[in-house]
CSV table of C-alpha atoms in Angstrom, one decimal:
chain,number,residue,atom,x,y,z
Z,268,GLY,CA,50.5,-25.0,-15.4
Z,269,GLU,CA,53.7,-26.5,-16.6
Z,270,ASN,CA,56.9,-24.6,-16.0
Z,271,VAL,CA,60.3,-25.5,-17.5
Z,272,GLU,CA,63.5,-24.2,-16.1
Z,273,GLN,CA,66.8,-24.5,-18.1
Z,274,HIS,CA,70.4,-24.0,-17.0
Z,275,PRO,CA,73.0,-22.7,-17.7
Z,276,SER,CA,71.9,-19.7,-19.8
Z,277,THR,CA,75.4,-19.6,-21.4
Z,278,LEU,CA,78.0,-22.3,-21.8
Z,279,SER,CA,81.4,-22.1,-23.3
Z,280,VAL,CA,83.5,-25.2,-24.0
Z,281,GLN,CA,86.6,-26.1,-25.8
Z,282,GLU,CA,86.3,-28.0,-29.1
Z,283,GLY,CA,86.3,-31.6,-28.3
Z,284,ASP,CA,84.9,-31.3,-24.8
Z,285,SER,CA,81.4,-32.4,-23.7
Z,286,ALA,CA,78.5,-30.0,-23.0
Z,287,VAL,CA,75.6,-30.6,-20.6
Z,288,ILE,CA,72.4,-28.7,-20.4
Z,289,LYS,CA,69.9,-29.3,-17.8
Z,290,CYS,CA,66.1,-28.7,-17.6
Z,291,THR,CA,63.5,-29.3,-14.8
Z,292,TYR,CA,59.8,-29.4,-15.2
Z,293,SER,CA,57.0,-29.0,-12.7
Z,294,ASP,CA,54.1,-31.1,-13.9
Z,295,SER,CA,54.5,-34.8,-13.4
Z,296,ALA,CA,52.0,-35.4,-16.2
Z,297,SER,CA,54.5,-34.2,-18.8
Z,298,ASN,CA,55.5,-37.1,-20.9
Z,299,TYR,CA,57.3,-35.8,-24.0
Z,300,PHE,CA,60.5,-33.9,-24.0
Z,301,PRO,CA,62.1,-32.5,-27.2
Z,302,TRP,CA,65.3,-30.5,-27.6
Z,303,TYR,CA,65.7,-27.9,-30.3
Z,304,LYS,CA,68.8,-26.2,-31.7
Z,305,GLN,CA,68.4,-22.7,-33.0
Z,306,GLU,CA,71.0,-21.0,-35.1
Z,307,LEU,CA,71.1,-17.2,-35.4
Z,308,GLY,CA,68.3,-15.9,-37.5
Z,309,LYS,CA,66.7,-19.3,-38.1
Z,310,GLY,CA,63.9,-21.4,-36.8
Z,311,PRO,CA,64.4,-24.1,-34.1
Z,312,GLN,CA,65.4,-27.5,-35.3
Z,313,LEU,CA,64.5,-30.7,-33.5
Z,314,ILE,CA,67.7,-32.5,-32.6
Z,315,ILE,CA,66.5,-35.2,-30.2
Z,316,ASP,CA,63.5,-36.1,-28.2
Z,317,ILE,CA,62.5,-38.6,-25.4
Z,318,ARG,CA,59.3,-39.9,-24.0
Z,319,SER,CA,58.6,-40.6,-20.4
Z,320,ASN,CA,58.7,-44.4,-20.8
Z,321,VAL,CA,62.4,-44.2,-21.7
Z,322,GLY,CA,65.3,-43.2,-19.5
Z,323,GLU,CA,67.9,-42.4,-22.1
Z,324,LYS,CA,68.2,-41.9,-25.9
Z,325,LYS,CA,71.3,-41.5,-27.9
Z,326,ASP,CA,71.9,-40.3,-31.5
Z,327,GLN,CA,75.6,-40.2,-32.4
Z,328,ARG,CA,77.2,-37.4,-30.3
Z,329,ILE,CA,73.9,-36.3,-28.8
Z,330,ALA,CA,72.1,-38.0,-25.9
Z,331,VAL,CA,69.2,-37.1,-23.6
Z,332,THR,CA,68.6,-38.6,-20.2
Z,333,LEU,CA,65.3,-38.4,-18.2
Z,334,ASN,CA,64.7,-38.7,-14.5
Z,335,LYS,CA,61.0,-38.8,-14.0
Z,336,THR,CA,61.2,-39.0,-10.2
Z,337,ALA,CA,63.3,-35.8,-10.0
Z,338,LYS,CA,61.4,-34.3,-12.9
Z,339,HIS,CA,64.6,-33.4,-14.8
Z,340,PHE,CA,66.1,-34.1,-18.1
Z,341,SER,CA,69.5,-33.2,-19.7
Z,342,LEU,CA,71.0,-32.9,-23.1
Z,343,HIS,CA,74.6,-34.3,-23.5
Z,344,ILE,CA,76.8,-33.3,-26.5
Z,345,THR,CA,80.0,-35.2,-26.7
Z,346,GLU,CA,83.1,-34.3,-28.9
Z,347,THR,CA,81.8,-30.8,-29.5
Z,348,GLN,CA,82.5,-29.0,-32.7
Z,349,PRO,CA,82.3,-25.3,-33.6
Z,350,GLU,CA,79.2,-25.9,-35.6
Z,351,ASP,CA,77.5,-27.0,-32.4
Z,352,SER,CA,77.5,-23.4,-31.4
Z,353,ALA,CA,73.8,-22.2,-31.2
Z,354,VAL,CA,71.0,-21.7,-28.7
Z,355,TYR,CA,69.5,-24.8,-27.4
Z,356,PHE,CA,65.9,-25.1,-26.0
Z,357,CYS,CA,64.3,-27.8,-24.0
Z,358,ALA,CA,60.6,-28.2,-23.9
Z,359,ALA,CA,57.9,-30.4,-22.2
Z,360,ARG,CA,54.5,-31.5,-23.3
Z,361,MET,CA,51.6,-33.3,-21.7
Z,362,ASP,CA,49.3,-35.7,-23.4
Z,363,SER,CA,46.3,-33.6,-22.3
Z,364,SER,CA,47.8,-30.5,-24.0
Z,365,TYR,CA,49.0,-29.9,-27.5
Z,366,LYS,CA,51.3,-27.1,-26.3
Z,367,LEU,CA,55.1,-27.2,-25.9
Z,368,ILE,CA,56.4,-25.4,-22.8
Z,369,PHE,CA,59.9,-24.1,-23.6
Z,370,GLY,CA,62.8,-23.5,-21.3
Z,371,SER,CA,64.6,-20.2,-21.4
Z,372,GLY,CA,67.4,-21.4,-23.7
Z,373,THR,CA,71.2,-22.1,-23.4
Z,374,ARG,CA,73.6,-20.3,-25.6
Z,375,LEU,CA,76.4,-22.7,-26.4
Z,376,LEU,CA,79.8,-21.5,-27.7
Z,377,VAL,CA,82.3,-24.1,-28.8
Z,378,ARG,CA,85.8,-22.5,-29.0
Z,379,PRO,CA,88.0,-23.9,-31.8
H,75,GLY,CA,60.6,-35.2,-44.2
H,76,ALA,CA,58.4,-32.7,-42.1
H,77,VAL,CA,59.4,-29.5,-43.8
H,78,VAL,CA,57.8,-26.2,-43.0
H,79,SER,CA,58.3,-23.0,-45.0
H,80,GLN,CA,57.5,-19.4,-44.2
H,81,HIS,CA,57.1,-16.4,-46.5
H,82,PRO,CA,58.4,-13.8,-46.4
H,83,SER,CA,61.6,-14.4,-44.5
H,84,TRP,CA,61.8,-10.7,-43.6
H,85,VAL,CA,59.5,-7.7,-44.0
H,86,ILE,CA,59.8,-4.0,-43.3
H,87,CYS,CA,56.5,-2.0,-43.1
H,88,LYS,CA,55.3,1.4,-42.0
H,89,SER,CA,53.4,1.9,-38.8
H,90,GLY,CA,49.7,1.5,-39.2
H,91,THR,CA,49.9,-1.0,-42.1
H,92,SER,CA,49.1,-4.7,-42.1
H,93,VAL,CA,51.4,-7.5,-42.8
H,94,LYS,CA,50.6,-11.2,-43.7
H,95,ILE,CA,52.9,-14.0,-43.1
H,96,GLU,CA,52.4,-17.5,-44.6
H,97,CYS,CA,53.2,-20.8,-43.1
H,98,ARG,CA,53.2,-23.9,-45.3
H,99,SER,CA,53.8,-27.6,-44.6
H,100,LEU,CA,55.5,-28.9,-47.7
H,101,ASP,CA,55.4,-32.7,-47.3
H,102,PHE,CA,52.7,-33.4,-44.8
H,103,GLN,CA,49.2,-32.4,-43.9
H,104,ALA,CA,49.3,-30.2,-40.9
H,105,THR,CA,46.2,-30.6,-38.8
H,106,THR,CA,47.5,-28.1,-36.2
H,107,MET,CA,49.7,-25.1,-36.7
H,108,PHE,CA,51.3,-22.9,-34.0
H,109,TRP,CA,52.4,-19.3,-34.1
H,110,TYR,CA,55.2,-18.1,-31.9
H,111,ARG,CA,56.9,-14.7,-31.3
H,112,GLN,CA,60.5,-14.4,-30.3
H,113,PHE,CA,62.2,-11.3,-29.0
H,114,PRO,CA,66.0,-11.0,-29.2
H,115,LYS,CA,67.8,-13.4,-26.8
H,116,GLN,CA,64.6,-14.7,-25.4
H,117,SER,CA,62.6,-18.0,-25.6
H,118,LEU,CA,59.7,-18.8,-27.9
H,119,MET,CA,56.4,-17.4,-26.8
H,120,LEU,CA,53.3,-19.2,-28.1
H,121,MET,CA,50.8,-16.7,-29.5
H,122,ALA,CA,48.1,-19.0,-30.8
H,123,THR,CA,47.2,-22.5,-32.1
H,124,SER,CA,45.1,-23.2,-35.1
H,125,ASN,CA,43.4,-26.4,-36.2
H,126,GLU,CA,42.5,-26.7,-39.8
H,127,GLY,CA,39.0,-25.3,-40.4
H,128,SER,CA,38.5,-24.0,-36.9
H,129,LYS,CA,39.0,-20.7,-35.2
H,130,ALA,CA,42.4,-20.2,-33.7
H,131,THR,CA,42.9,-20.4,-29.9
H,132,TYR,CA,44.9,-17.5,-28.6
H,133,GLU,CA,47.1,-17.4,-25.5
H,134,GLN,CA,46.3,-15.1,-22.7
H,135,GLY,CA,47.4,-11.5,-23.5
H,136,VAL,CA,47.5,-12.0,-27.3
H,137,GLU,CA,45.0,-9.7,-29.1
H,138,LYS,CA,43.0,-11.8,-31.5
H,139,ASP,CA,41.9,-8.8,-33.4
H,140,LYS,CA,45.4,-7.6,-33.9
H,141,PHE,CA,46.9,-11.0,-34.8
H,142,LEU,CA,44.5,-12.6,-37.3
H,143,ILE,CA,45.1,-16.3,-37.9
H,144,ASN,CA,43.6,-18.3,-40.7
H,145,HIS,CA,44.2,-22.0,-41.3
H,146,ALA,CA,42.0,-22.7,-44.3
H,147,SER,CA,43.8,-25.8,-45.6
H,148,LEU,CA,45.9,-28.6,-44.4
H,149,THR,CA,49.1,-27.1,-45.7
H,150,LEU,CA,48.7,-23.4,-45.1
H,151,SER,CA,48.2,-21.0,-42.2
H,152,THR,CA,48.4,-17.3,-42.3
H,153,LEU,CA,49.2,-14.7,-39.6
H,154,THR,CA,48.2,-11.1,-40.3
H,155,VAL,CA,49.5,-8.4,-38.0
H,156,THR,CA,47.0,-5.7,-38.4
H,157,SER,CA,47.8,-2.0,-37.9
H,158,ALA,CA,51.4,-2.8,-37.0
H,159,HIS,CA,53.4,-0.7,-34.6
H,160,PRO,CA,57.1,-0.6,-33.8
H,161,GLU,CA,56.5,-2.8,-30.7
H,162,ASP,CA,55.2,-5.5,-33.0
H,163,SER,CA,58.7,-5.8,-34.4
H,164,SER,CA,59.9,-9.3,-33.7
H,165,PHE,CA,60.8,-12.7,-35.1
H,166,TYR,CA,57.6,-14.7,-35.9
H,167,ILE,CA,58.0,-18.5,-36.2
H,168,CYS,CA,55.3,-21.0,-37.1
H,169,SER,CA,55.4,-24.7,-36.4
H,170,ALA,CA,53.2,-27.6,-37.5
H,171,SER,CA,52.1,-31.0,-36.5
H,172,TRP,CA,49.5,-33.7,-37.2
H,173,VAL,CA,47.1,-35.8,-35.3
H,174,GLY,CA,48.9,-38.2,-33.0
H,175,GLN,CA,52.3,-36.5,-33.6
H,176,GLU,CA,53.9,-35.0,-30.5
H,177,THR,CA,56.7,-33.3,-32.4
H,178,GLN,CA,56.3,-29.8,-33.7
H,179,TYR,CA,58.3,-28.9,-36.8
H,180,PHE,CA,59.3,-25.3,-37.1
H,181,GLY,CA,59.5,-23.0,-40.1
H,182,PRO,CA,62.6,-20.8,-40.7
H,183,GLY,CA,60.9,-17.6,-39.2
H,184,THR,CA,59.9,-14.2,-40.4
H,185,ARG,CA,61.6,-11.1,-39.1
H,186,LEU,CA,59.2,-8.1,-39.0
H,187,LEU,CA,60.4,-4.6,-38.6
H,188,VAL,CA,57.9,-1.9,-38.2
H,189,LEU,CA,59.2,1.6,-38.8
């Protein structure tokens, strides 16, 4: 089955710097890749997603890139702010399955 | 749009009792709902998937007689933890989606503490 690996597990950056979180997936049939942000004690919130027919997608300070050949995708956050501090999860989904397979999460700390 | 609510947000119960958690889609019809469990500092673990009007599909290792799931309408799914024990203490999160939609929209979660 599908397996998603996520790195790093923790990331600390200075406010204003960029943060990059990387995920790799195992099944080339996966074609949908969402990113979720989870604040302490809350449910995950979708922040951006990308489909396999697109290489890059951007929404203000957040961007996601996808390399289908290498089977990896990354989340890029520019001009980080303290409110970006949270746990971020990547996930992968195949058309043939309704399930999302989640990465292990990255705890991002943005230092003021 | 695509708002999902859960009730209660937290619950404390005694060992051996049953607890029901509700998951509602507020502004869309959820043909499929998912139930996850999350332990501290860990990722989300899918417990089961339910389609409206059908029996839930449980993931391997999840006891269907212990975690009863009902999805009787397009806006409501319930998870009942029967005969709860301290090891069932966790953060339970539901998500919802609809036919043709890849994205899952998550509820705020329910924290369960079994004493």
